[in-house]
Amino acid sequence: MTGVHDGEAPKAEVCRPAHRRSASATRTALRSAAAFRFGKYGYEGTSVRDIAGDVGVDAALVYRYFGSKEALFNDVVGTGKIFEPLLEEPVETIPDWFCALLSGTPKEGDFPHPVLSVLRSSGRDEALARLRADFTEVFTERLASRLGGPDAGLRAELLAAWMLGTSLMRTEIRPPALIAASEATLERYLRAGIDVLLAPAPRDATGTTGPGDGEHTPDER
């Protein structure tokens, strides 16, 4: 017997100082704590003191490592960080990556949802511009260059839109059919759509590909 009542933590456990970490490990822990709080409570509802407290360090360490609360926010919500693994995947395994990301039991991830971060940001216009720039770099430019074929930029952006919309629906809105779907059923539909977007657009009945597939509009000529 410890002499501690049910539901109580031993005082020594509560007051125990945090284990010493390397500077790199502390930065990682602070980023993780910040990502969770920004995603759950928004920019205004999160304080540097809260983030530091989650990690068991002094708030001054946050300023030493990141400079400011705003800089830390920018560091953890950057879309490039979330989708960096996607850019390293061979194109043929991208469906696997997306399905792994979107299937399974919905849960809070290590990073706040990019759309929610924008909606909860005090400087929404600035956050939206940053999100657009991140997506342009990751999807419209870097992923599209790997896809090739007609409408590569559009196909890459549609992949992003589907991924963001599906993840937001599953984790936040939680409509009944989407939540009740089995993992196998969800993956079957996800793969069908992803495969279409990864491949060049099929030719239509006239024998040409769809509009925008490298053709110039009259205004562009």
PDB file of C-alpha atoms in Angstrom:
ATOM      1  CA  MET A   1       0.000   0.000   0.000  1.00  0.00           C
ATOM      2  CA  THR A   2       1.262   3.463  -0.835  1.00  0.00           C
ATOM      3  CA  GLY A   3      -1.044   5.482   1.367  1.00  0.00           C
ATOM      4  CA  VAL A   4      -2.303   7.409  -1.674  1.00  0.00           C
ATOM      5  CA  HIS A   5      -6.054   7.692  -2.127  1.00  0.00           C
ATOM      6  CA  ASP A   6      -7.665   6.505  -5.342  1.00  0.00           C
ATOM      7  CA  GLY A   7      -7.360   9.115  -8.065  1.00  0.00           C
ATOM      8  CA  GLU A   8      -4.467  10.856  -6.319  1.00  0.00           C
ATOM      9  CA  ALA A   9      -0.953  10.880  -7.687  1.00  0.00           C
ATOM     10  CA  PRO A  10       1.902  10.597  -5.193  1.00  0.00           C
ATOM     11  CA  LYS A  11       3.319  14.026  -4.399  1.00  0.00           C
ATOM     12  CA  ALA A  12       6.782  12.894  -5.320  1.00  0.00           C
ATOM     13  CA  GLU A  13       5.435  11.994  -8.760  1.00  0.00           C
ATOM     14  CA  VAL A  14       3.789  15.369  -9.236  1.00  0.00           C
ATOM     15  CA  CYS A  15       6.797  17.382  -8.114  1.00  0.00           C
ATOM     16  CA  ARG A  16       9.418  15.233  -9.765  1.00  0.00           C
ATOM     17  CA  PRO A  17      11.577  17.376 -12.054  1.00  0.00           C
ATOM     18  CA  ALA A  18      11.624  16.582 -15.717  1.00  0.00           C
ATOM     19  CA  HIS A  19      14.410  14.350 -16.970  1.00  0.00           C
ATOM     20  CA  ARG A  20      17.268  16.186 -18.594  1.00  0.00           C
ATOM     21  CA  ARG A  21      16.951  16.288 -22.353  1.00  0.00           C
ATOM     22  CA  SER A  22      19.269  17.285 -25.141  1.00  0.00           C
ATOM     23  CA  ALA A  23      18.558  20.637 -26.778  1.00  0.00           C
ATOM     24  CA  SER A  24      17.286  18.813 -29.870  1.00  0.00           C
ATOM     25  CA  ALA A  25      14.927  16.613 -27.850  1.00  0.00           C
ATOM     26  CA  THR A  26      13.602  19.642 -25.965  1.00  0.00           C
ATOM     27  CA  ARG A  27      12.891  21.518 -29.203  1.00  0.00           C
ATOM     28  CA  THR A  28      11.061  18.474 -30.540  1.00  0.00           C
ATOM     29  CA  ALA A  29       9.012  18.168 -27.353  1.00  0.00           C
ATOM     30  CA  LEU A  30       8.136  21.873 -27.462  1.00  0.00           C
ATOM     31  CA  ARG A  31       7.063  21.624 -31.099  1.00  0.00           C
ATOM     32  CA  SER A  32       4.846  18.647 -30.308  1.00  0.00           C
ATOM     33  CA  ALA A  33       3.234  20.385 -27.325  1.00  0.00           C
ATOM     34  CA  ALA A  34       2.755  23.583 -29.341  1.00  0.00           C
ATOM     35  CA  ALA A  35       1.220  21.716 -32.279  1.00  0.00           C
ATOM     36  CA  PHE A  36      -1.307  20.043 -30.003  1.00  0.00           C
ATOM     37  CA  ARG A  37      -2.295  23.258 -28.208  1.00  0.00           C
ATOM     38  CA  PHE A  38      -2.472  25.438 -31.334  1.00  0.00           C
ATOM     39  CA  GLY A  39      -4.600  22.812 -33.051  1.00  0.00           C
ATOM     40  CA  LYS A  40      -6.949  22.379 -30.085  1.00  0.00           C
ATOM     41  CA  TYR A  41      -7.174  25.890 -28.629  1.00  0.00           C
ATOM     42  CA  GLY A  42      -6.047  28.149 -31.461  1.00  0.00           C
ATOM     43  CA  TYR A  43      -3.367  30.831 -31.430  1.00  0.00           C
ATOM     44  CA  GLU A  44      -5.062  33.181 -28.975  1.00  0.00           C
ATOM     45  CA  GLY A  45      -6.076  30.375 -26.624  1.00  0.00           C
ATOM     46  CA  THR A  46      -2.512  29.079 -26.289  1.00  0.00           C
ATOM     47  CA  SER A  47       0.174  30.639 -24.129  1.00  0.00           C
ATOM     48  CA  VAL A  48       3.912  30.112 -24.147  1.00  0.00           C
ATOM     49  CA  ARG A  49       3.662  29.255 -20.451  1.00  0.00           C
ATOM     50  CA  ASP A  50       1.192  26.450 -21.235  1.00  0.00           C
ATOM     51  CA  ILE A  51       3.450  24.992 -23.914  1.00  0.00           C
ATOM     52  CA  ALA A  52       6.502  25.131 -21.674  1.00  0.00           C
ATOM     53  CA  GLY A  53       4.520  23.625 -18.791  1.00  0.00           C
ATOM     54  CA  ASP A  54       3.498  20.648 -20.927  1.00  0.00           C
ATOM     55  CA  VAL A  55       7.158  19.872 -21.495  1.00  0.00           C
ATOM     56  CA  GLY A  56       8.300  20.691 -17.961  1.00  0.00           C
ATOM     57  CA  VAL A  57      10.624  23.555 -18.859  1.00  0.00           C
ATOM     58  CA  ASP A  58      10.693  27.284 -18.179  1.00  0.00           C
ATOM     59  CA  ALA A  59       8.878  29.549 -20.649  1.00  0.00           C
ATOM     60  CA  ALA A  60      12.137  31.410 -21.236  1.00  0.00           C
ATOM     61  CA  LEU A  61      13.414  28.314 -23.048  1.00  0.00           C
ATOM     62  CA  VAL A  62      10.674  28.668 -25.659  1.00  0.00           C
ATOM     63  CA  TYR A  63      11.851  32.191 -26.445  1.00  0.00           C
ATOM     64  CA  ARG A  64      15.465  31.058 -26.503  1.00  0.00           C
ATOM     65  CA  TYR A  65      14.777  28.304 -29.031  1.00  0.00           C
ATOM     66  CA  PHE A  66      12.082  29.907 -31.187  1.00  0.00           C
ATOM     67  CA  GLY A  67      12.233  33.656 -30.534  1.00  0.00           C
ATOM     68  CA  SER A  68       8.511  34.268 -30.067  1.00  0.00           C
ATOM     69  CA  LYS A  69       5.132  32.602 -29.825  1.00  0.00           C
ATOM     70  CA  GLU A  70       4.383  33.638 -33.415  1.00  0.00           C
ATOM     71  CA  ALA A  71       7.622  32.104 -34.660  1.00  0.00           C
ATOM     72  CA  LEU A  72       6.821  28.848 -32.871  1.00  0.00           C
ATOM     73  CA  PHE A  73       3.323  28.847 -34.388  1.00  0.00           C
ATOM     74  CA  ASN A  74       4.779  29.334 -37.868  1.00  0.00           C
ATOM     75  CA  ASP A  75       7.277  26.565 -37.210  1.00  0.00           C
ATOM     76  CA  VAL A  76       4.764  23.880 -36.262  1.00  0.00           C
ATOM     77  CA  VAL A  77       1.865  24.617 -38.616  1.00  0.00           C
ATOM     78  CA  GLY A  78       3.898  24.820 -41.818  1.00  0.00           C
ATOM     79  CA  THR A  79       2.276  22.510 -44.352  1.00  0.00           C
ATOM     80  CA  GLY A  80       5.672  21.509 -45.701  1.00  0.00           C
ATOM     81  CA  LYS A  81       6.525  19.791 -42.422  1.00  0.00           C
ATOM     82  CA  ILE A  82       3.341  17.745 -42.444  1.00  0.00           C
ATOM     83  CA  PHE A  83       3.694  16.580 -46.044  1.00  0.00           C
ATOM     84  CA  GLU A  84       7.466  16.245 -46.254  1.00  0.00           C
ATOM     85  CA  PRO A  85       7.247  12.407 -46.181  1.00  0.00           C
ATOM     86  CA  LEU A  86       4.916  12.492 -49.200  1.00  0.00           C
ATOM     87  CA  LEU A  87       7.604  14.136 -51.319  1.00  0.00           C
ATOM     88  CA  GLU A  88       9.987  11.266 -50.578  1.00  0.00           C
ATOM     89  CA  GLU A  89       7.508   8.542 -51.584  1.00  0.00           C
ATOM     90  CA  PRO A  90       7.804   6.910 -55.004  1.00  0.00           C
ATOM     91  CA  VAL A  91       4.781   7.954 -57.063  1.00  0.00           C
ATOM     92  CA  GLU A  92       3.496   4.384 -57.195  1.00  0.00           C
ATOM     93  CA  THR A  93       3.315   4.196 -53.374  1.00  0.00           C
ATOM     94  CA  ILE A  94       1.527   7.546 -52.907  1.00  0.00           C
ATOM     95  CA  PRO A  95      -1.876   5.785 -52.632  1.00  0.00           C
ATOM     96  CA  ASP A  96      -0.455   3.743 -49.753  1.00  0.00           C
ATOM     97  CA  TRP A  97       0.754   6.933 -48.038  1.00  0.00           C
ATOM     98  CA  PHE A  98      -2.590   8.704 -48.391  1.00  0.00           C
ATOM     99  CA  CYS A  99      -4.589   5.690 -47.256  1.00  0.00           C
ATOM    100  CA  ALA A 100      -2.374   5.214 -44.213  1.00  0.00           C
ATOM    101  CA  LEU A 101      -2.847   8.892 -43.368  1.00  0.00           C
ATOM    102  CA  LEU A 102      -6.624   8.923 -43.790  1.00  0.00           C
ATOM    103  CA  SER A 103      -7.716   5.468 -42.625  1.00  0.00           C
ATOM    104  CA  GLY A 104      -7.813   4.047 -39.133  1.00  0.00           C
ATOM    105  CA  THR A 105      -9.603   5.435 -36.116  1.00  0.00           C
ATOM    106  CA  PRO A 106      -9.756   9.255 -36.285  1.00  0.00           C
ATOM    107  CA  LYS A 107      -7.510  10.764 -33.635  1.00  0.00           C
ATOM    108  CA  GLU A 108      -5.652  13.938 -32.878  1.00  0.00           C
ATOM    109  CA  GLY A 109      -2.363  13.920 -34.720  1.00  0.00           C
ATOM    110  CA  ASP A 110       1.027  15.348 -33.931  1.00  0.00           C
ATOM    111  CA  PHE A 111       0.258  18.506 -35.915  1.00  0.00           C
ATOM    112  CA  PRO A 112      -2.835  20.711 -35.946  1.00  0.00           C
ATOM    113  CA  HIS A 113      -5.052  20.425 -39.007  1.00  0.00           C
ATOM    114  CA  PRO A 114      -3.869  23.140 -41.440  1.00  0.00           C
ATOM    115  CA  VAL A 115      -7.397  24.384 -42.163  1.00  0.00           C
ATOM    116  CA  LEU A 116      -8.254  24.646 -38.465  1.00  0.00           C
ATOM    117  CA  SER A 117      -5.000  26.469 -37.798  1.00  0.00           C
ATOM    118  CA  VAL A 118      -6.019  29.122 -40.313  1.00  0.00           C
ATOM    119  CA  LEU A 119      -9.556  29.438 -38.944  1.00  0.00           C
ATOM    120  CA  ARG A 120      -8.291  29.759 -35.382  1.00  0.00           C
ATOM    121  CA  SER A 121      -5.461  32.134 -36.175  1.00  0.00           C
ATOM    122  CA  SER A 122      -5.695  35.730 -35.007  1.00  0.00           C
ATOM    123  CA  GLY A 123      -4.091  36.876 -38.272  1.00  0.00           C
ATOM    124  CA  ARG A 124      -6.281  34.821 -40.601  1.00  0.00           C
ATOM    125  CA  ASP A 125      -5.303  36.573 -43.840  1.00  0.00           C
ATOM    126  CA  GLU A 126      -1.610  36.108 -43.105  1.00  0.00           C
ATOM    127  CA  ALA A 127      -2.134  32.480 -42.065  1.00  0.00           C
ATOM    128  CA  LEU A 128      -4.159  31.816 -45.224  1.00  0.00           C
ATOM    129  CA  ALA A 129      -1.441  33.324 -47.394  1.00  0.00           C
ATOM    130  CA  ARG A 130       1.154  31.143 -45.670  1.00  0.00           C
ATOM    131  CA  LEU A 131      -1.000  28.036 -46.137  1.00  0.00           C
ATOM    132  CA  ARG A 132      -1.465  28.849 -49.829  1.00  0.00           C
ATOM    133  CA  ALA A 133       2.268  29.340 -50.284  1.00  0.00           C
ATOM    134  CA  ASP A 134       3.030  26.052 -48.529  1.00  0.00           C
ATOM    135  CA  PHE A 135       0.540  24.128 -50.648  1.00  0.00           C
ATOM    136  CA  THR A 136       1.790  25.750 -53.828  1.00  0.00           C
ATOM    137  CA  GLU A 137       5.336  24.652 -53.074  1.00  0.00           C
ATOM    138  CA  VAL A 138       4.506  21.138 -51.890  1.00  0.00           C
ATOM    139  CA  PHE A 139       1.718  20.174 -54.296  1.00  0.00           C
ATOM    140  CA  THR A 140       1.484  22.573 -57.264  1.00  0.00           C
ATOM    141  CA  GLU A 141       5.239  22.651 -57.802  1.00  0.00           C
ATOM    142  CA  ARG A 142       7.111  19.752 -56.235  1.00  0.00           C
ATOM    143  CA  LEU A 143       4.536  16.943 -56.369  1.00  0.00           C
ATOM    144  CA  ALA A 144       3.170  18.055 -59.752  1.00  0.00           C
ATOM    145  CA  SER A 145       6.669  17.923 -61.258  1.00  0.00           C
ATOM    146  CA  ARG A 146       6.862  14.269 -60.236  1.00  0.00           C
ATOM    147  CA  LEU A 147       3.416  13.382 -61.574  1.00  0.00           C
ATOM    148  CA  GLY A 148       3.986  14.802 -65.048  1.00  0.00           C
ATOM    149  CA  GLY A 149       1.404  14.582 -67.812  1.00  0.00           C
ATOM    150  CA  PRO A 150      -1.460  16.994 -68.519  1.00  0.00           C
ATOM    151  CA  ASP A 151      -2.949  19.067 -65.699  1.00  0.00           C
ATOM    152  CA  ALA A 152      -0.291  17.868 -63.248  1.00  0.00           C
ATOM    153  CA  GLY A 153      -0.684  20.934 -61.041  1.00  0.00           C
ATOM    154  CA  LEU A 154      -4.462  20.589 -60.940  1.00  0.00           C
ATOM    155  CA  ARG A 155      -4.251  16.866 -60.188  1.00  0.00           C
ATOM    156  CA  ALA A 156      -1.770  17.495 -57.375  1.00  0.00           C
ATOM    157  CA  GLU A 157      -3.995  20.206 -55.880  1.00  0.00           C
ATOM    158  CA  LEU A 158      -7.054  17.955 -56.105  1.00  0.00           C
ATOM    159  CA  LEU A 159      -5.137  15.298 -54.182  1.00  0.00           C
ATOM    160  CA  ALA A 160      -4.462  17.884 -51.492  1.00  0.00           C
ATOM    161  CA  ALA A 161      -8.086  19.043 -51.477  1.00  0.00           C
ATOM    162  CA  TRP A 162      -9.390  15.500 -51.138  1.00  0.00           C
ATOM    163  CA  MET A 163      -6.929  14.676 -48.389  1.00  0.00           C
ATOM    164  CA  LEU A 164      -7.675  17.852 -46.413  1.00  0.00           C
ATOM    165  CA  GLY A 165     -11.420  17.564 -46.853  1.00  0.00           C
ATOM    166  CA  THR A 166     -11.523  13.901 -45.898  1.00  0.00           C
ATOM    167  CA  SER A 167      -9.320  14.352 -42.850  1.00  0.00           C
ATOM    168  CA  LEU A 168     -11.310  17.373 -41.668  1.00  0.00           C
ATOM    169  CA  MET A 169     -14.603  15.522 -42.124  1.00  0.00           C
ATOM    170  CA  ARG A 170     -13.365  12.474 -40.228  1.00  0.00           C
ATOM    171  CA  THR A 171     -11.642  14.198 -37.320  1.00  0.00           C
ATOM    172  CA  GLU A 172     -13.861  17.234 -36.759  1.00  0.00           C
ATOM    173  CA  ILE A 173     -17.274  16.971 -38.456  1.00  0.00           C
ATOM    174  CA  ARG A 174     -17.597  13.181 -38.148  1.00  0.00           C
ATOM    175  CA  PRO A 175     -20.622  12.462 -40.404  1.00  0.00           C
ATOM    176  CA  PRO A 176     -22.132   9.041 -39.683  1.00  0.00           C
ATOM    177  CA  ALA A 177     -21.480   7.190 -42.962  1.00  0.00           C
ATOM    178  CA  LEU A 178     -17.859   8.275 -43.158  1.00  0.00           C
ATOM    179  CA  ILE A 179     -17.221   7.352 -39.531  1.00  0.00           C
ATOM    180  CA  ALA A 180     -19.079   4.026 -39.786  1.00  0.00           C
ATOM    181  CA  ALA A 181     -17.303   2.906 -42.971  1.00  0.00           C
ATOM    182  CA  SER A 182     -14.923   0.005 -42.480  1.00  0.00           C
ATOM    183  CA  GLU A 183     -11.257   0.601 -43.124  1.00  0.00           C
ATOM    184  CA  ALA A 184     -11.350  -1.697 -46.159  1.00  0.00           C
ATOM    185  CA  THR A 185     -14.333   0.116 -47.702  1.00  0.00           C
ATOM    186  CA  LEU A 186     -12.851   3.547 -47.078  1.00  0.00           C
ATOM    187  CA  GLU A 187      -9.512   2.502 -48.567  1.00  0.00           C
ATOM    188  CA  ARG A 188     -11.178   1.055 -51.669  1.00  0.00           C
ATOM    189  CA  TYR A 189     -12.846   4.365 -52.511  1.00  0.00           C
ATOM    190  CA  LEU A 190      -9.794   6.417 -51.578  1.00  0.00           C
ATOM    191  CA  ARG A 191      -7.539   4.369 -53.845  1.00  0.00           C
ATOM    192  CA  ALA A 192      -9.944   4.588 -56.772  1.00  0.00           C
ATOM    193  CA  GLY A 193      -9.910   8.376 -56.677  1.00  0.00           C
ATOM    194  CA  ILE A 194      -6.206   8.718 -55.941  1.00  0.00           C
ATOM    195  CA  ASP A 195      -5.269   6.411 -58.829  1.00  0.00           C
ATOM    196  CA  VAL A 196      -7.244   8.597 -61.250  1.00  0.00           C
ATOM    197  CA  LEU A 197      -5.488  11.754 -60.089  1.00  0.00           C
ATOM    198  CA  LEU A 198      -2.016  10.238 -60.166  1.00  0.00           C
ATOM    199  CA  ALA A 199      -2.390   9.140 -63.795  1.00  0.00           C
ATOM    200  CA  PRO A 200      -2.685  11.566 -66.743  1.00  0.00           C
ATOM    201  CA  ALA A 201      -6.279  12.432 -67.686  1.00  0.00           C
ATOM    202  CA  PRO A 202      -7.914   9.906 -70.042  1.00  0.00           C
ATOM    203  CA  ARG A 203      -8.892  10.977 -73.536  1.00  0.00           C
ATOM    204  CA  ASP A 204     -12.522  11.871 -74.124  1.00  0.00           C
ATOM    205  CA  ALA A 205     -14.788  10.825 -76.986  1.00  0.00           C
ATOM    206  CA  THR A 206     -13.188  13.335 -79.373  1.00  0.00           C
ATOM    207  CA  GLY A 207      -9.785  11.753 -78.859  1.00  0.00           C
ATOM    208  CA  THR A 208      -8.356  14.700 -76.963  1.00  0.00           C
ATOM    209  CA  THR A 209      -7.599  15.153 -73.320  1.00  0.00           C
ATOM    210  CA  GLY A 210      -9.621  17.534 -71.193  1.00  0.00           C
ATOM    211  CA  PRO A 211      -9.244  21.335 -71.196  1.00  0.00           C
ATOM    212  CA  GLY A 212      -6.194  22.724 -69.503  1.00  0.00           C
ATOM    213  CA  ASP A 213      -3.955  19.798 -70.478  1.00  0.00           C
ATOM    214  CA  GLY A 214      -1.238  21.921 -71.936  1.00  0.00           C
ATOM    215  CA  GLU A 215      -3.522  23.812 -74.355  1.00  0.00           C
ATOM    216  CA  HIS A 216      -3.526  27.589 -74.220  1.00  0.00           C
ATOM    217  CA  THR A 217      -6.701  29.561 -73.746  1.00  0.00           C
ATOM    218  CA  PRO A 218      -7.324  32.407 -76.237  1.00  0.00           C
ATOM    219  CA  ASP A 219      -6.148  34.951 -73.683  1.00  0.00           C
ATOM    220  CA  GLU A 220      -2.845  33.117 -73.246  1.00  0.00           C
ATOM    221  CA  ARG A 221      -1.891  32.995 -76.892  1.00  0.00           C
TER     222      ARG A 221
END
